[in-house]
CSV table of C-alpha atoms in Angstrom, one decimal:
chain,number,residue,atom,x,y,z
A,1,MET,CA,-0.2,0.0,0.4
A,2,SER,CA,1.3,3.3,-0.8
A,3,LYS,CA,2.3,5.9,2.0
A,4,ALA,CA,-0.3,8.6,0.4
A,5,ASP,CA,-3.5,5.6,1.0
A,6,ARG,CA,-2.0,4.7,4.4
A,7,LEU,CA,-2.1,8.4,5.6
A,8,PHE,CA,-5.5,9.0,4.2
A,9,LEU,CA,-7.2,5.8,5.6
A,10,ARG,CA,-5.3,7.1,9.0
A,11,ARG,CA,-7.2,10.0,8.6
A,12,MET,CA,-10.4,9.2,7.7
A,13,LEU,CA,-10.8,6.6,10.4
A,14,SER,CA,-9.0,9.1,13.3
A,15,LYS,CA,-11.9,11.5,12.0
A,16,GLY,CA,-14.8,8.9,13.2
A,17,GLN,CA,-17.7,11.2,10.7
A,18,ILE,CA,-17.7,8.0,8.0
A,19,SER,CA,-19.8,5.0,7.9
A,20,VAL,CA,-19.8,1.2,9.4
A,21,ARG,CA,-19.5,0.0,6.2
A,22,VAL,CA,-16.3,2.6,5.3
A,23,PHE,CA,-15.1,1.6,8.7
A,24,LYS,CA,-14.6,-2.0,8.5
A,25,ARG,CA,-13.0,-1.7,4.6
A,26,ALA,CA,-10.7,1.3,5.6
A,27,ARG,CA,-9.6,-0.7,8.8
A,28,THR,CA,-9.7,-4.5,6.8
A,29,LEU,CA,-7.2,-2.4,4.7
A,30,LEU,CA,-4.4,-0.9,6.8
A,31,LEU,CA,-4.9,-4.7,9.0
A,32,LEU,CA,-3.8,-6.5,5.4
A,33,ASP,CA,-1.1,-3.4,4.9
A,34,GLU,CA,0.0,-4.5,8.9
A,35,GLY,CA,1.0,-7.8,7.4
A,36,LYS,CA,-2.6,-9.7,8.7
A,37,THR,CA,-4.2,-12.2,7.0
A,38,THR,CA,-7.6,-12.0,5.6
A,39,THR,CA,-8.6,-14.3,8.4
A,40,GLU,CA,-7.3,-12.3,11.2
A,41,CYS,CA,-8.9,-9.7,9.3
A,42,ALA,CA,-12.3,-10.7,9.3
A,43,GLU,CA,-12.6,-12.0,12.9
A,44,ALA,CA,-11.0,-8.7,14.4
A,45,LEU,CA,-13.5,-7.2,12.6
A,46,GLY,CA,-16.4,-9.4,12.6
A,47,ILE,CA,-17.3,-9.4,9.0
A,48,GLY,CA,-16.4,-13.0,6.7
A,49,ARG,CA,-13.2,-13.7,5.3
A,50,ASP,CA,-15.1,-13.8,1.9
A,51,THR,CA,-15.9,-10.2,2.9
A,52,ALA,CA,-11.9,-9.5,3.7
A,53,ARG,CA,-10.7,-10.8,0.2
A,54,ARG,CA,-12.8,-8.8,-1.5
A,55,ILE,CA,-12.2,-5.6,0.2
A,56,ALA,CA,-8.3,-6.3,-1.1
A,57,ASN,CA,-9.0,-7.9,-4.4
A,58,ARG,CA,-10.8,-4.4,-4.8
A,59,TYR,CA,-8.1,-2.5,-3.9
A,60,LEU,CA,-5.4,-4.6,-6.0
A,61,GLU,CA,-7.0,-4.8,-8.7
A,62,SER,CA,-9.2,-1.2,-8.9
A,63,ASP,CA,-8.0,1.5,-6.2
A,64,LEU,CA,-8.7,2.9,-3.0
A,65,GLU,CA,-11.8,4.7,-3.4
A,66,THR,CA,-13.3,1.2,-5.0
A,67,ALA,CA,-12.0,-0.5,-2.2
A,68,LEU,CA,-14.1,1.8,-0.3
A,69,TYR,CA,-17.2,2.8,-1.9
A,70,GLU,CA,-19.3,0.0,-3.1
A,71,LEU,CA,-21.9,1.4,-6.4
A,72,PRO,CA,-24.9,1.9,-6.3
A,73,ARG,CA,-26.6,-1.4,-7.3
A,74,ALA,CA,-29.3,-1.7,-9.9
A,75,GLY,CA,-31.3,-4.3,-7.7
A,76,VAL,CA,-33.6,-6.8,-8.6
A,77,ALA,CA,-36.3,-6.2,-11.7
A,78,LYS,CA,-39.8,-6.9,-10.8
A,79,LEU,CA,-41.3,-9.4,-11.9
A,80,ILE,CA,-44.6,-8.1,-12.3
A,81,ASP,CA,-46.2,-5.2,-13.4
A,82,GLU,CA,-49.0,-3.1,-12.3
A,83,LYS,CA,-51.1,-4.3,-14.7
A,84,MET,CA,-50.5,-8.4,-14.0
A,85,GLU,CA,-51.1,-7.6,-10.3
A,86,ALA,CA,-54.4,-6.1,-11.2
A,87,ARG,CA,-55.3,-9.1,-13.1
A,88,ILE,CA,-53.9,-11.5,-10.4
A,89,VAL,CA,-56.3,-9.3,-7.6
A,90,ALA,CA,-59.2,-9.4,-10.1
A,91,MET,CA,-58.8,-13.3,-10.9
A,92,ILE,CA,-58.8,-13.5,-6.6
A,93,CYS,CA,-61.9,-11.9,-6.8
A,94,SER,CA,-63.7,-14.0,-8.5
A,95,LYS,CA,-65.4,-17.5,-8.3
A,96,ALA,CA,-62.9,-19.8,-7.5
A,97,PRO,CA,-61.8,-22.8,-10.2
A,98,GLU,CA,-64.5,-25.8,-10.2
A,99,GLY,CA,-63.9,-27.7,-7.8
A,100,PHE,CA,-62.8,-25.5,-5.0
A,101,SER,CA,-65.4,-23.2,-2.1
A,102,ARG,CA,-62.2,-20.6,-1.8
A,103,TRP,CA,-58.9,-19.4,-3.5
A,104,SER,CA,-55.7,-20.6,-1.4
A,105,LEU,CA,-52.2,-19.8,-2.2
A,106,ARG,CA,-51.7,-22.5,-4.3
A,107,ILE,CA,-54.3,-22.7,-6.0
A,108,ILE,CA,-54.3,-18.6,-6.9
A,109,VAL,CA,-50.6,-19.4,-8.2
A,110,GLU,CA,-51.7,-22.3,-10.5
A,111,GLU,CA,-54.3,-20.5,-12.0
A,112,ALA,CA,-52.0,-17.1,-12.5
A,113,ILE,CA,-49.8,-19.5,-14.5
A,114,ASN,CA,-52.1,-21.5,-16.4
A,115,ARG,CA,-54.4,-18.1,-17.5
A,116,GLY,CA,-51.8,-17.1,-18.9
A,117,ILE,CA,-50.7,-13.6,-16.3
A,118,VAL,CA,-47.7,-14.5,-15.3
A,119,GLU,CA,-44.9,-17.3,-16.3
A,120,THR,CA,-43.7,-18.3,-12.4
A,121,VAL,CA,-44.8,-16.7,-8.9
A,122,SER,CA,-44.4,-17.9,-6.2
A,123,GLU,CA,-46.6,-17.8,-2.7
A,124,GLU,CA,-44.6,-15.0,-1.1
A,125,THR,CA,-45.5,-12.9,-4.1
A,126,ILE,CA,-49.0,-13.7,-4.1
A,127,ARG,CA,-49.6,-13.5,0.4
A,128,ARG,CA,-47.8,-10.0,-0.4
A,129,ILE,CA,-50.1,-8.6,-3.4
A,130,MET,CA,-53.2,-9.9,-1.0
A,131,HIS,CA,-52.1,-7.8,2.4
A,132,ARG,CA,-51.2,-4.8,-0.5
A,133,HIS,CA,-54.9,-5.0,-1.7
A,134,GLU,CA,-56.1,-6.6,2.2
A,135,LEU,CA,-57.7,-9.7,0.3
A,136,LYS,CA,-59.0,-13.0,1.9
A,137,PRO,CA,-60.3,-15.0,0.1
A,138,TRP,CA,-60.5,-17.8,2.6
A,139,ARG,CA,-62.1,-15.9,5.0
A,140,GLU,CA,-65.0,-14.2,2.7
A,141,LYS,CA,-66.4,-14.9,-1.4
A,142,ASN,CA,-65.5,-12.6,-3.5
A,143,VAL,CA,-65.1,-9.5,-1.1
A,144,VAL,CA,-62.9,-6.4,-2.6
A,145,ARG,CA,-62.7,-3.6,0.5
A,146,GLY,CA,-61.7,0.1,-0.3
A,147,GLY,CA,-58.7,1.8,2.0
A,148,THR,CA,-59.1,3.8,4.9
A,149,GLU,CA,-60.2,7.2,4.0
């Protein structure tokens, strides 16, 4: 590590105005510079060995700023858009399939896929949609409640 980087990290740590993540990354780099192993750094700072390795690799492959700060992540794209959600809600508010008196999460998932509303969906996603729209098809048949105003 260069003297300039080492000095920068020490000054940064002495100010105390940084996030915990940046603090741990800076401390990891300094401990590695002192000759500690990634395992020793991880144990001392309460981080994973792989995390310590990634910090070290980012510094070696790029620069100090890349090792300390993360670029914003795009996140996971939504698999169900508003139209799909509306169609699922409408389906839940309609009559349950033949042979069933009420909708269940499993039946909703199967029907949403069979009707071509979605390619795939989990029961947890359906549960969240129902929670957002205050739907309880196992309790009441075909009831949609408006929000409280």
